[in-house]
Each structure stands twice: as structure tokens, then as C-alpha cells.
Coordinates of C-alpha atoms and ligand atoms in Angstrom, one line a residue:
X1 CA -14.7 -3.9 -68.1
X2 CA -14.5 -0.4 -70.4
X3 CA -15.4 2.7 -68.4
X4 CA -18.5 4.3 -69.6
X5 CA -18.5 7.9 -70.1
X6 CA -20.5 10.0 -69.0
X7 CA -22.4 12.9 -70.2
X8 CA -22.9 16.4 -68.7
X9 CA -24.8 19.8 -68.6
X10 CA -22.7 23.0 -68.6
X11 CA -23.8 26.5 -68.0
X12 CA -21.0 28.4 -69.5
X13 CA -22.3 31.4 -67.9
X14 CA -20.6 35.6 -68.2
X15 CA -19.9 35.1 -65.0
X16 CA -20.0 31.6 -63.3
X17 CA -20.1 28.4 -65.3
X18 CA -21.9 25.6 -63.5
X19 CA -22.3 21.6 -64.8
X20 CA -24.9 19.8 -63.6
X21 CA -25.1 15.6 -64.2
X22 CA -28.0 13.5 -64.2
X23 CA -27.7 9.9 -62.0
X24 CA -31.1 8.1 -61.4
X25 CA -32.7 10.6 -63.7
X26 CA -32.0 13.0 -61.2
X27 CA -29.9 16.4 -62.0
X28 CA -27.9 18.0 -59.6
X29 CA -24.8 20.5 -59.9
X30 CA -21.5 19.5 -59.6
X31 CA -19.5 20.9 -56.6
X32 CA -16.2 22.2 -57.9
X33 CA -13.0 21.0 -56.3
X34 CA -13.5 24.1 -54.0
X35 CA -16.9 22.3 -53.0
X36 CA -18.8 25.2 -54.4
X37 CA -21.3 25.1 -56.8
X38 CA -20.6 27.3 -59.4
X39 CA -16.9 27.8 -60.4
X40 CA -15.9 31.6 -62.0
X41 CA -15.6 32.1 -65.5
X42 CA -12.1 33.3 -65.4
X43 CA -8.9 32.6 -66.8
X44 CA -5.5 34.4 -65.4
X45 CA -2.0 34.4 -66.4
X46 CA -0.2 34.1 -62.4
X47 CA 3.1 36.0 -61.7
X48 CA 4.7 32.8 -61.7
X49 CA 4.0 32.1 -65.4
X50 CA 1.4 29.2 -64.4
X51 CA -2.7 29.5 -66.2
X52 CA -5.1 29.6 -63.1
X53 CA -8.8 28.9 -63.9
X54 CA -11.9 29.4 -62.0
X55 CA -11.8 30.0 -58.2
X56 CA -7.8 30.6 -58.1
X57 CA -8.4 33.2 -60.9
X58 CA -10.7 35.3 -59.5
X59 CA -8.6 35.2 -55.8
X60 CA -6.2 36.9 -57.8
X61 CA -8.0 39.6 -59.5
X62 CA -7.8 42.4 -57.6
X63 CA -3.8 41.9 -57.7
X64 CA -3.4 41.4 -61.0
X65 CA -6.2 42.7 -63.1
X66 CA -4.4 43.1 -66.4
X67 CA -3.4 39.1 -66.9
X68 CA -7.3 38.2 -65.6
X69 CA -9.8 37.1 -67.8
X70 CA -13.6 37.5 -67.2
X71 CA -16.6 38.0 -69.3
X72 CA -15.2 36.0 -72.6
X73 CA -18.7 35.6 -73.0
X74 CA -19.2 38.9 -74.6
X75 CA -16.5 38.0 -76.6
X76 CA -16.4 35.3 -78.3
X77 CA -17.6 34.7 -81.1
X78 CA -17.1 38.7 -82.2
X79 CA -15.3 40.0 -84.9
X80 CA -12.5 42.0 -83.2
X81 CA -13.2 45.4 -85.0
X82 CA -17.5 45.0 -84.2
X83 CA -19.3 48.0 -82.1
X84 CA -19.4 45.8 -78.9
X85 CA -15.6 44.2 -79.3
X86 CA -14.8 48.2 -79.2
X87 CA -16.8 49.4 -76.9
X88 CA -16.1 46.5 -73.9
X89 CA -12.6 47.3 -75.0
X90 CA -12.5 50.1 -72.9
X91 CA -14.4 48.7 -70.1
X92 CA -12.7 45.5 -69.7
X93 CA -9.1 45.4 -67.6
X94 CA -6.8 42.9 -69.9
X95 CA -6.4 43.5 -73.5
X96 CA -8.1 42.6 -76.4
X97 CA -6.8 42.2 -79.4
X98 CA -7.1 41.4 -83.1
X99 CA -6.5 36.8 -83.3
X100 CA -5.5 35.5 -86.1
X101 CA -8.5 35.3 -88.2
X102 CA -9.9 38.7 -87.3
X103 CA -11.7 38.0 -84.4
X104 CA -11.4 39.7 -81.2
X105 CA -8.3 37.6 -79.0
X106 CA -7.2 38.3 -75.5
X107 CA -3.8 39.1 -74.8
X108 CA -2.3 37.5 -71.7
X109 CA 1.1 38.6 -70.8
X110 CA 3.1 37.5 -73.9
X111 CA 0.3 35.1 -75.6
X112 CA -2.5 35.7 -77.2
X113 CA -5.6 33.3 -76.4
X114 CA -7.9 33.6 -79.4
X115 CA -11.7 33.5 -76.5
X116 CA -12.4 29.9 -77.3
X117 CA -9.4 29.1 -76.0
X118 CA -9.8 31.3 -73.3
X119 CA -13.4 29.0 -72.6
X120 CA -12.1 25.8 -73.2
X121 CA -9.9 26.8 -70.7
X122 CA -13.2 26.2 -68.3
X123 CA -14.6 23.7 -69.8
X124 CA -11.2 21.7 -69.5
X125 CA -11.8 22.5 -65.7
X126 CA -15.5 21.6 -66.0
X127 CA -14.3 18.4 -67.6
X128 CA -11.9 17.6 -64.9
X129 CA -13.8 19.0 -61.4
X130 CA -16.9 16.7 -62.5
X131 CA -14.6 13.5 -63.6
X132 CA -13.4 13.9 -60.1
X133 CA -16.8 14.0 -58.4
X134 CA -18.5 11.1 -60.8
X135 CA -15.2 8.7 -60.6
X136 CA -14.8 8.3 -64.5
X137 CA -14.5 9.7 -67.9
X138 CA -16.4 12.5 -69.4
X139 CA -16.0 13.2 -73.0
X140 CA -19.7 14.6 -74.1
X141 CA -21.5 17.8 -73.5
X142 CA -24.1 20.0 -73.7
X143 CA -23.5 23.7 -73.5
X144 CA -26.0 26.7 -73.2
X145 CA -25.7 29.5 -75.3
X146 CA -27.9 33.3 -75.0
X147 CA -31.1 32.5 -77.0
X148 CA -29.3 35.8 -78.7
X149 CA -26.2 34.1 -79.6
X150 CA -25.3 34.2 -83.7
X151 CA -23.8 31.6 -85.6
X152 CA -20.5 33.0 -85.1
X153 CA -20.6 32.4 -81.4
X154 CA -22.7 29.5 -81.3
X155 CA -19.5 27.7 -83.7
X156 CA -17.2 29.6 -81.5
X157 CA -18.8 27.9 -78.2
X158 CA -18.6 24.3 -80.1
X159 CA -14.7 24.6 -80.9
X160 CA -14.3 25.8 -77.2
X161 CA -16.0 22.4 -76.5
X162 CA -13.5 20.7 -78.9
X163 CA -10.7 22.2 -77.6
X164 CA -11.3 21.5 -74.5
X165 CA -11.8 17.6 -75.2
X166 CA -15.3 17.8 -75.0
X167 CA -17.7 15.9 -77.6
X168 CA -20.5 19.4 -77.7
X169 CA -23.6 16.5 -78.5
X170 CA -25.9 20.0 -78.5
X171 CA -25.7 23.8 -77.9
X172 CA -29.5 24.4 -76.0
X173 CA -30.3 27.9 -75.4
X174 CA -30.5 28.5 -72.0
X175 CA -34.0 29.8 -71.1
X176 CA -35.4 26.4 -72.7
X177 CA -33.0 24.5 -70.2
X178 CA -34.3 26.6 -67.5
X179 CA -38.0 25.8 -68.9
X180 CA -36.5 22.1 -69.4
X181 CA -35.4 22.2 -65.6
X182 CA -38.9 23.3 -64.4
X183 CA -41.4 20.8 -66.7
X184 CA -39.5 18.0 -67.9
X185 CA -41.6 15.0 -68.1
X186 CA -44.2 16.9 -65.7
X187 CA -47.1 17.0 -67.9
X188 CA -47.3 21.0 -67.9
X189 CA -49.5 22.7 -70.9
X190 CA -48.1 26.1 -69.5
X191 CA -47.3 29.5 -70.7
X192 CA -44.1 30.1 -68.8
X193 CA -41.7 33.1 -68.8
X194 CA -37.6 32.9 -68.4
X195 CA -36.5 35.9 -66.6
X196 CA -32.7 35.6 -67.0
X197 CA -30.7 38.8 -64.9
X198 CA -27.1 37.5 -64.6
X199 CA -23.7 39.1 -64.0
X200 CA -23.8 41.4 -67.5
X201 CA -27.0 40.6 -69.1
X202 CA -30.8 40.0 -69.3
X203 CA -32.3 37.9 -71.4
X204 CA -36.2 37.7 -71.0
X205 CA -38.3 34.7 -73.4
X206 CA -41.1 33.3 -73.0
X207 CA -41.8 29.9 -74.0
X208 CA -45.1 27.2 -74.0
X209 CA -45.0 23.8 -72.5
X210 CA -46.6 21.2 -73.6
X211 CA -46.2 17.7 -72.3
X212 CA -42.0 17.4 -73.1
X213 CA -42.6 19.6 -76.2
X214 CA -41.4 23.0 -75.2
X215 CA -41.6 26.0 -77.9
X216 CA -40.2 29.0 -77.5
X217 CA -43.1 31.9 -78.4
X218 CA -41.0 35.4 -78.0
X219 CA -37.8 36.7 -77.1
X220 CA -35.3 39.5 -76.0
X221 CA -33.0 41.4 -73.3
X222 CA -30.3 43.8 -73.4
X223 CA -26.7 42.5 -73.5
X224 CA -25.0 45.5 -71.2
X225 CA -27.3 45.1 -68.5
X226 CA -26.7 43.1 -65.6
X227 CA -25.0 42.4 -62.0
X228 CA -22.4 44.5 -62.6
X229 CA -24.4 47.1 -63.2
X230 CA -25.8 47.4 -59.5
X231 CA -22.3 46.6 -58.2
X232 CA -21.4 49.2 -60.0
X233 CA -23.8 51.7 -58.5
X234 CA -22.9 50.4 -55.2
X235 CA -19.3 51.0 -55.7
X236 CA -20.0 54.9 -56.7
X237 CA -22.5 55.2 -53.9
X238 CA -19.5 54.2 -51.4
X239 CA -17.1 56.3 -52.9
X240 CA -19.6 59.3 -52.9
X241 CA -19.8 58.3 -48.6
X242 CA -16.4 58.2 -47.7
X243 CA -15.3 61.2 -49.6
X244 CA -18.1 62.9 -47.3
X245 CA -17.0 61.1 -44.6
X246 CA -12.9 61.2 -45.1
X247 CA -12.6 65.0 -46.7
X248 CA -10.3 63.0 -49.1
X249 CA -10.1 62.4 -52.6
X250 CA -9.9 57.9 -53.2
X251 CA -7.3 57.0 -55.4
X252 CA -8.5 55.3 -58.5
X253 CA -5.7 52.2 -58.9
X254 CA -6.9 49.6 -60.3
X255 CA -6.3 47.4 -56.7
X256 CA -8.4 49.8 -55.1
X257 CA -11.6 50.4 -57.7
X258 CA -10.9 46.2 -57.9
X259 CA -11.1 46.1 -54.0
X260 CA -14.2 47.9 -53.8
X261 CA -15.7 46.5 -56.5
X262 CA -15.5 43.0 -55.0
X263 CA -17.0 45.0 -51.6
X264 CA -20.3 46.3 -53.5
X265 CA -20.6 43.3 -54.9
X266 CA -20.7 41.1 -51.7
X267 CA -22.6 44.0 -49.9
X268 CA -25.0 43.5 -52.5
X269 CA -25.1 39.7 -52.2
X270 CA -25.6 39.9 -48.3
X271 CA -28.4 42.8 -48.7
X272 CA -30.1 39.8 -50.7
X273 CA -30.9 38.5 -47.2
X274 CA -30.2 40.7 -44.2
X275 CA -31.5 44.5 -43.8
X276 CA -28.3 46.2 -43.5
X277 CA -24.7 45.4 -44.4
X278 CA -21.1 47.9 -43.1
X279 CA -18.8 47.6 -46.0
X280 CA -15.2 47.6 -44.4
X281 CA -11.7 47.4 -46.4
X282 CA -9.9 48.0 -44.5
X283 CA -6.1 50.5 -45.4
X284 CA -8.2 51.5 -48.8
X285 CA -5.0 54.9 -48.9
X286 CA -3.4 56.8 -47.1
X287 CA -3.0 60.5 -45.4
X288 CA 0.0 61.4 -45.4
X289 CA 1.5 58.1 -44.8
X290 CA -1.3 56.6 -42.9
X291 CA -3.7 54.0 -43.3
X292 CA -6.7 54.8 -44.0
X293 CA -9.4 52.0 -43.6
X294 CA -13.5 52.4 -45.6
X295 CA -16.4 52.0 -43.5
X296 CA -19.2 52.5 -45.0
X297 CA -22.7 51.2 -43.5
X298 CA -25.0 50.2 -46.4
X299 CA -29.1 49.6 -46.1
X300 CA -31.2 47.6 -48.2
X301 CA -33.6 50.0 -48.8
X302 CA -30.5 52.2 -49.6
X303 CA -29.4 49.7 -52.0
X304 CA -33.2 50.2 -53.6
X305 CA -32.8 53.3 -54.1
X306 CA -29.8 53.1 -55.8
X307 CA -30.6 50.4 -58.2
X308 CA -34.5 51.0 -58.8
X309 CA -34.2 52.4 -62.5
X310 CA -32.2 49.3 -63.8
X311 CA -35.4 46.8 -62.1
X312 CA -37.3 49.4 -64.0
X313 CA -35.5 48.8 -67.3
X314 CA -35.9 44.9 -67.5
X315 CA -39.5 45.3 -66.8
X316 CA -39.9 47.4 -70.4
X317 CA -37.8 44.6 -71.6
X318 CA -39.7 42.1 -70.6
X319 CA -43.2 44.3 -72.1
X320 CA -42.1 44.7 -75.3
X321 CA -40.9 40.9 -75.2
X322 CA -44.7 40.0 -74.4
X323 CA -45.7 43.2 -77.4
X324 CA -43.9 40.9 -80.2
X325 CA -46.6 38.3 -80.0
X326 CA -49.9 40.4 -78.6
X327 CA -49.1 37.8 -75.2
X328 CA -51.0 39.5 -72.5
X329 CA -49.3 39.4 -68.8
X330 CA -52.0 37.6 -67.5
X331 CA -51.9 35.1 -69.8
X332 CA -48.1 33.5 -68.2
X333 CA -49.2 31.2 -65.7
X334 CA -46.1 30.6 -64.3
X335 CA -42.8 33.2 -64.2
X336 CA -39.2 31.4 -63.8
X337 CA -36.4 33.2 -62.1
X338 CA -32.6 32.6 -63.8
X339 CA -29.6 34.4 -62.7
X340 CA -28.0 35.5 -59.7
X341 CA -29.2 38.8 -59.7
X342 CA -32.5 37.9 -59.7
X343 CA -31.9 36.7 -55.8
X344 CA -32.5 40.2 -54.8
X345 CA -35.5 40.8 -53.1
X346 CA -36.6 44.5 -55.1
X347 CA -36.4 41.8 -57.8
X348 CA -39.0 39.1 -57.1
X349 CA -41.4 42.4 -55.5
X350 CA -41.0 44.2 -58.7
X351 CA -42.2 40.0 -60.4
X352 CA -44.9 40.3 -57.9
X353 CA -46.0 43.5 -58.9
X354 CA -46.4 43.5 -62.3
X355 CA -47.3 40.3 -62.8
X356 CA -50.4 39.3 -60.1
X357 CA -48.5 36.4 -58.6
X358 CA -45.1 35.7 -57.0
X359 CA -42.0 34.2 -59.5
X360 CA -42.4 29.9 -59.0
X361 CA -40.6 28.7 -56.0
X362 CA -38.2 25.7 -56.1
X363 CA -36.5 26.5 -59.5
X364 CA -32.8 27.7 -58.6
X365 CA -31.5 30.6 -60.1
X366 CA -27.8 29.4 -60.4
X367 CA -28.7 26.2 -61.4
X368 CA -32.0 25.5 -63.6
X369 CA -29.9 26.4 -66.6
X370 CA -27.3 23.5 -66.2
X371 CA -29.8 21.6 -64.4
X372 CA -32.5 21.9 -67.7
X373 CA -28.8 21.0 -69.9
X374 CA -28.6 18.3 -68.0
X375 CA -31.7 16.6 -68.1
X376 CA -31.5 17.5 -71.7
X377 CA -27.9 15.8 -72.1
X378 CA -29.5 12.3 -70.3
X379 CA -32.5 12.1 -72.9
X380 CA -30.7 12.6 -76.0
X381 CA -31.6 9.4 -77.3
X382 CA -34.2 8.6 -75.4
X383 CA -37.0 7.2 -76.5
X384 CA -39.1 9.7 -74.6
X385 CA -36.5 12.5 -75.3
X386 CA -38.2 15.9 -75.2
X387 CA -38.7 18.3 -78.5
X388 CA -37.6 21.4 -78.5
X389 CA -39.4 24.0 -80.7
X390 CA -37.0 27.1 -81.2
X391 CA -37.4 30.1 -83.4
X392 CA -34.6 32.5 -85.2
X393 CA -34.0 35.5 -83.5
X394 CA -32.3 37.9 -85.2
X395 CA -33.2 37.9 -89.4
X396 CA -30.1 36.1 -91.7
X397 CA -29.4 38.0 -95.2
X398 CA -27.0 39.2 -97.3
X399 CA -25.6 42.5 -98.2
X400 CA -27.8 44.4 -101.4
X401 CA -25.1 46.8 -104.1
X402 CA -26.3 49.6 -102.5
X403 CA -25.3 48.4 -98.9
X404 CA -29.3 47.8 -97.9
X405 CA -29.3 44.3 -95.5
X406 CA -31.5 41.8 -97.6
X407 CA -33.7 39.1 -95.1
X408 CA -33.3 35.7 -96.5
X409 CA -34.7 33.8 -93.0
X410 CA -37.0 36.3 -91.2
X411 CA -37.1 36.8 -87.3
X412 CA -39.1 34.5 -85.6
X413 CA -38.9 32.3 -88.5
X414 CA -39.4 28.6 -86.6
X415 CA -35.9 26.5 -86.3
X416 CA -34.4 23.9 -87.4
X417 CA -35.7 25.9 -91.1
X418 CA -35.2 27.1 -94.1
X419 CA -35.2 29.5 -97.9
X420 CA -33.6 29.9 -100.2
X421 CA -32.9 32.6 -102.8
X422 CA -31.4 32.9 -106.5
X423 CA -28.6 34.6 -107.9
X424 CA -29.1 36.9 -110.6
X425 CA -28.4 35.7 -114.4
X426 CA -24.6 35.6 -115.8
X427 CA -24.1 38.5 -117.7
X428 CA -21.1 39.1 -119.6
X429 CA -19.4 41.6 -118.0
X430 CA -18.9 39.7 -114.5
X431 CA -16.1 38.9 -112.6
X432 CA -14.0 36.2 -112.0
X433 CA -15.9 35.2 -108.9
X434 CA -18.7 35.8 -107.0
X435 CA -18.9 36.9 -103.5
X436 CA -21.5 37.5 -100.9
X437 CA -21.5 38.9 -97.3
X438 CA -24.0 37.6 -94.9
X439 CA -25.5 39.0 -91.8
X440 CA -27.3 38.6 -88.8
X441 CA -29.2 41.9 -87.2
X442 CA -32.4 43.8 -87.7
X443 CA -30.3 46.8 -89.0
X444 CA -31.5 48.0 -92.4
X445 CA -28.2 48.7 -93.6
X446 CA -26.3 45.9 -93.7
X447 CA -23.4 46.9 -91.6
X448 CA -25.1 48.0 -89.1
X449 CA -25.8 43.8 -88.3
X450 CA -23.7 41.2 -86.7
X451 CA -21.0 40.4 -89.7
X452 CA -21.4 36.4 -90.2
X453 CA -19.2 36.0 -93.3
X454 CA -18.7 35.8 -96.9
X455 CA -19.7 33.2 -99.3
X456 CA -16.9 33.1 -102.4
X457 CA -18.4 31.0 -105.2
X458 CA -17.4 30.8 -109.2
X459 CA -18.9 33.0 -111.5
X460 CA -21.0 29.8 -113.0
X461 CA -22.8 30.0 -109.4
X462 CA -24.8 33.1 -111.4
X463 CA -28.1 32.4 -112.0
X464 CA -28.3 29.2 -109.3
X465 CA -30.1 28.8 -105.9
X466 CA -28.8 29.7 -102.4
X467 CA -30.6 28.2 -99.3
X468 CA -29.8 29.4 -96.0
X469 CA -30.8 26.7 -93.7
X470 CA -30.6 26.9 -89.6
X471 CA -30.3 23.5 -87.9
X472 CA -31.6 23.3 -84.2
X473 CA -28.7 24.0 -82.5
X474 CA -29.1 27.5 -84.1
X475 CA -25.8 27.1 -87.1
X476 CA -26.0 28.1 -90.6
X477 CA -25.5 26.0 -93.2
X478 CA -25.2 27.1 -96.9
X479 CA -26.1 25.1 -100.1
X480 CA -25.4 26.2 -103.2
X481 CA -27.4 25.0 -106.8
X482 CA -30.2 22.3 -106.5
X483 CA -30.3 18.5 -107.1
X484 CA -27.6 16.7 -107.7
X485 CA -25.5 19.3 -108.0
X486 CA -26.6 21.1 -104.7
X487 CA -23.0 21.7 -102.3
X488 CA -22.6 22.7 -99.2
X489 CA -20.4 26.3 -98.5
X490 CA -18.5 27.0 -95.9
X491 CA -18.8 30.6 -95.0
X492 CA -15.3 32.6 -94.6
X493 CA -14.9 34.4 -91.8
X494 CA -11.3 35.3 -92.2
X495 CA -12.6 38.9 -93.4
X496 CA -13.6 41.1 -91.3
X497 CA -16.4 43.9 -92.3
X498 CA -13.3 46.0 -92.2
X499 CA -10.9 44.2 -94.4
X500 CA -14.3 43.0 -96.7
X501 CA -14.7 47.4 -97.1
X502 CA -11.2 47.6 -97.5
X503 CA -10.6 44.9 -100.5
X504 CA -14.3 46.7 -101.7
X505 CA -12.8 50.1 -101.6
X506 CA -9.7 49.2 -103.8
X507 CA -11.9 47.0 -106.6
X508 CA -14.6 49.9 -106.7
X509 CA -10.9 51.9 -107.4
X510 CA -9.7 49.8 -109.8
X511 CA -13.3 50.5 -111.7
X512 CA -13.2 53.7 -111.0
X513 CA -13.5 53.6 -115.3
X514 CA -16.3 51.9 -115.4
X515 CA -20.1 53.3 -115.6
X516 CA -21.2 52.9 -111.6
X517 CA -24.2 51.9 -110.1
X518 CA -26.5 54.3 -107.8
X519 CA -24.2 56.1 -105.4
X520 CA -24.1 53.9 -101.9
X521 CA -23.8 55.7 -99.1
X522 CA -20.8 54.1 -98.0
X523 CA -18.4 51.9 -100.4
X524 CA -18.0 49.2 -98.3
X525 CA -19.2 45.8 -97.5
X526 CA -20.2 45.1 -101.1
X527 CA -19.2 42.5 -103.2
X528 CA -19.1 41.5 -106.5
X529 CA -22.5 41.1 -106.3
X530 CA -23.0 45.2 -106.6
X531 CA -22.3 44.4 -110.4
X532 CA -24.8 41.9 -110.6
X533 CA -27.7 42.6 -108.8
X534 CA -27.1 47.1 -109.2
X535 CA -27.9 47.4 -113.1
X536 CA -27.8 51.3 -111.9
Ligands
ADP601 P1 -24.2 34.1 -65.4 O1 -25.5 33.7 -65.9 O2 -24.5 35.5 -66.5 O3 -22.8 34.3 -65.1 P2 -25.2 34.7 -62.5 O4 -26.1 34.2 -62.9 O5 -24.0 33.4 -62.3 O6 -24.3 35.3 -64.1 O7 -25.4 36.0 -61.5 C1 -23.8 36.5 -61.5 C2 -24.3 37.9 -60.7 O8 -25.6 37.5 -59.9 C3 -23.6 38.2 -60.3 O9 -23.3 39.6 -60.5 C4 -23.8 38.5 -58.5 O10 -23.7 39.7 -57.7 C5 -25.4 38.1 -58.8 N1 -26.1 37.6 -57.5 C6 -25.5 36.0 -57.0 N2 -25.8 36.0 -55.9 C7 -26.9 37.3 -55.6 C8 -27.7 37.8 -54.4 N3 -27.4 36.7 -53.5 N4 -28.7 38.4 -54.6 C9 -27.7 39.4 -55.7 N5 -27.1 39.4 -56.5 C10 -26.6 38.1 -56.5
MG602 MG1 -26.8 32.6 -66.5

């Protein structure tokens, strides 16, 4: 008898990955090979030359920081030269290099891995773990991503799934998955706020639940606020106290730093349950050839004082998201906590104070995204399937000749959705091809937004209609022409924004003799459209 393949839901997190599966209508987390409910989202090249994934990769992170990749989720789908990657480069212990397509890639020993490859190892591990646990083939998955992921990032996650041998049936937004875990088939009519404080990012979304219709009303967050910031505060404190106690500086070797960071994280997590802990790190350094141990006590009150401002920042963001749609705090019927860091008692107290009611109990912060993904996966094709109504998180548009960003798809456009515009009519001096650079973001200058890709069209496309469509997964398609002549076009992302800038500078230099359009503050990011739109 042919083996029945199974479908899983995967929460591919910055820090941890969680896999879930529905059996007899009940979603359950699939335990890892170590019996844990989470798989560390880590990939490492061991000194033996083996590629390690998950727990084993985390185990050796202390002694092998340069060849251990964590936080791939922050890099995937981003051009190497983008601002975010350049900022992360100095903060991450492993090497980030430009990949073959201009995207950020990582260097492990002599090997360069693309970010989809890195994530595919984690996904392949998730697939293997679930095949062992469920006893059969697993070839399909629903994978969750942050609501703010752009087209490049979503496509890169799909690619990672493909490389892992999984057919990705759907990319689902994390807050929507969390809301599904809470409200699926419960016939609720409620406004819920999903407060997701994870390892590296904070995300907040407001959803309207109406039976099995899940509508995202507003969403926002901070991509540089999460558990690691709490760990850092603890680590800094511990080093300060150690230096006071011992009257000596603490070596900043990567190994010592990594040990202190892990200890800080463990202490922080323990303080969610018990009121005080002792951080103990034997032989953290040496004095006159003798080992010196680190022993620093920490109380929950101290932890709260060290991190209160981080918690306060999340509420400034919450209020901003509510304000987007003029939603009052009292209108929120339930607050759902997601993300490991939301288990901190201070966070729960702050929620209660802010909303006048405690967060929802019974939705597990570590598991609910994966459970929601599994429920959604299981409902695909079913008659009582859920309806997801989402909105575009950031505008999508193109660069104008002046360098200004022209939005075509506006923020909060219901998706799936589309908008179109017309290329200017042909002119005699038109170049051989038209190229259009697409961006996503809300900055006025195109170059300050995320570069999505470039559309290269024959000159004959002048005057034609261009349609930008975002599908239910948040993926962008571009169609040029109308009726029978309409054709879908692939965006080329081979050109990084820098490369685009350079070719344009070249082109400008060649055309130097011709009358120029109004002086652009920056030569780059423009295309021959400069000549088409810009009638200076
Ligand atoms: P992500 O979705 O970004 O991968 P997770 O939701 O798995 O992140 O959250 C990971 C973060 O949660 C880490 O910073 C971890 O230290 C923190 N965390 C986990 N458990 C607890 C706890 N009991 N108390 C406080 N923080 C915790
Ligand atoms: Mg998460």
C-alpha cells in the first residue's frame, strides 16, 4: 500500500524552530530527536568537517562561534549591501559575504552557504524529526514568517523549503498562525492582539476573528528588540559586578563572552519561575596563573530593573499599532502572548496594567505559531477551511527619475490585491530597453526602501499597463500588457541596489552630452525611466 504522506506546520524562528502536526483534529508539537519541543535554528561546521544542525550545533557554539550560524532569519532574502545586513555584519560572530546573486550569504570554513541553504538545513532537520516521530514520509509543509517579511524574504523561505525537500503549500504570517491556534473552529467573534516577543524581534498584530475568518487589522514591531537584548543587559550587569568583586577586568575572549551570554540567558529564564538565581562560571579567567571563578547572584527585581525600559518600548509600539486604525485599548478582547521572552513575569504584569486584563492563558507562547500552522495545513482543501484576510504591511512601488519612491500598492491594501499603472508613451529618443526598479517600504526616497528587484522590458513596452499583484502569501507578481497580450514578468534580483547604482552612473556618464533631467540628489537607483518619466 502506498505510504500516506503527511503535512506539517513549521514555525521557523530566529532562535528556535517548532514543528507541529494535526492528528484526529488535534494539533501537537512534534518532539525533536532529543525530546525537546524546540529545535535551535542553528547550523554549524564542526572542526571534524561535519555540518551540525539544531541541538548539536548549539552545543558547540561556545567553542566554535565563527563557524556557527544563528539568526539566519534576520538575513534571509536581503541583499548583502542592504543596511540591515551591514549592521548585522558587525554584531554577528560568523562571517557574512556576498552570495552569487548579490544576496547575503554566510561563510562556514571554505564553504559559502546562501541563506536559503542555511535555513534548508534546519527545515530538513524538522522534516527528518517529524518523519521519525510520525512514522512515515513528510513531504509538505506550511511555514510561518513574520508579518513584515517582504517579497524577497518570503520567496527565500519557500526556496529553503524546496531545498529541504518540502513542498511549501503555504507561507503563513506568524500572528495569523497564533490567532488560529487560539480561535480555530471556536466560533469566536473577537478582537485579539498578538504580542510576540521572541529571541530577536518584537511583533504585534491586531486581528478580528469572526468564526473562521481571521482578518489582520493592523501590524507593526521592531526587528531589533527581543530576548537577546535582555540577555545582553544581564551579561553587562554580571561583568560589572564581577569586576567590582574581583577588582580585575574580565577577558573579552569570544569563548568567555559566549559562556557569559549563555549563563545570562539561563539565569533570565530561571527568573521567570524562581525569585533569585546564582550565575556560576568556573574558571572564567585566571589571575597569576590561577583559575578565577565567576559567582554573581541575581534577583528577579534586579532583572526587572535592568530591562524595564525594553518592556516599556514594546508598549510604545503596541500603542502605535493600535493608533494606525484608531483602535482603543478597551476594544481588545484578548491579548495572546507569543515568543519565549513573553514568559517573563514583568511582561505579563505590564500587559495586565496596560489593557486592564491579564493575557490569555492556555495559549502556549512557544508552541502556538507552529500549532496554528499545523491547523492551517490540515484545513487546506477541507470544506470548512478558514478564510484569512490580510493587509499589505509596507507599500510597494518603483523609483521615479528624481529618486523619489512612487507607491503603487499602498500600505494596508487588502491582500490578495492588485493595482496597476501605465508606462509613459514611447518617445523618439527611447533607449533599447526599459528597466524599472521595484522597492518596498515607506521612505520617500526609493533607495531607503528594500530593493525587491528589477524589471527589464523591451522598448516596445512603452505606454503599456503594468500590474503589481500580491497573492495570499504576500508574494509579488508583475504583469505587463493587457488582455491576450498580458505577460507575467520575473523580477531580476541579481542586481543589488549598489550594482544598480553603478550601472546607472555609467549610463549617466555616457549620456553626459545630452540635456539632463532635473538634478537628482543621488544619481543612482534610476533606470532608463529617467529618460521616459523625466521630461526636465
Ligand atoms: P524566536 O521566535 O525569535 O525564535 P522564541 O519565541 O523561541 O524566539 O523565543 C526565544 C527567546 O525567549 C530567547 O531569547 C529566550 O531566552 C527567551 N525565553 C525562553 N524561555 C523564557 C522564559 N521562561 N523566560 C524568559 N525568556 C525566555
Ligand atoms: Mg517566533
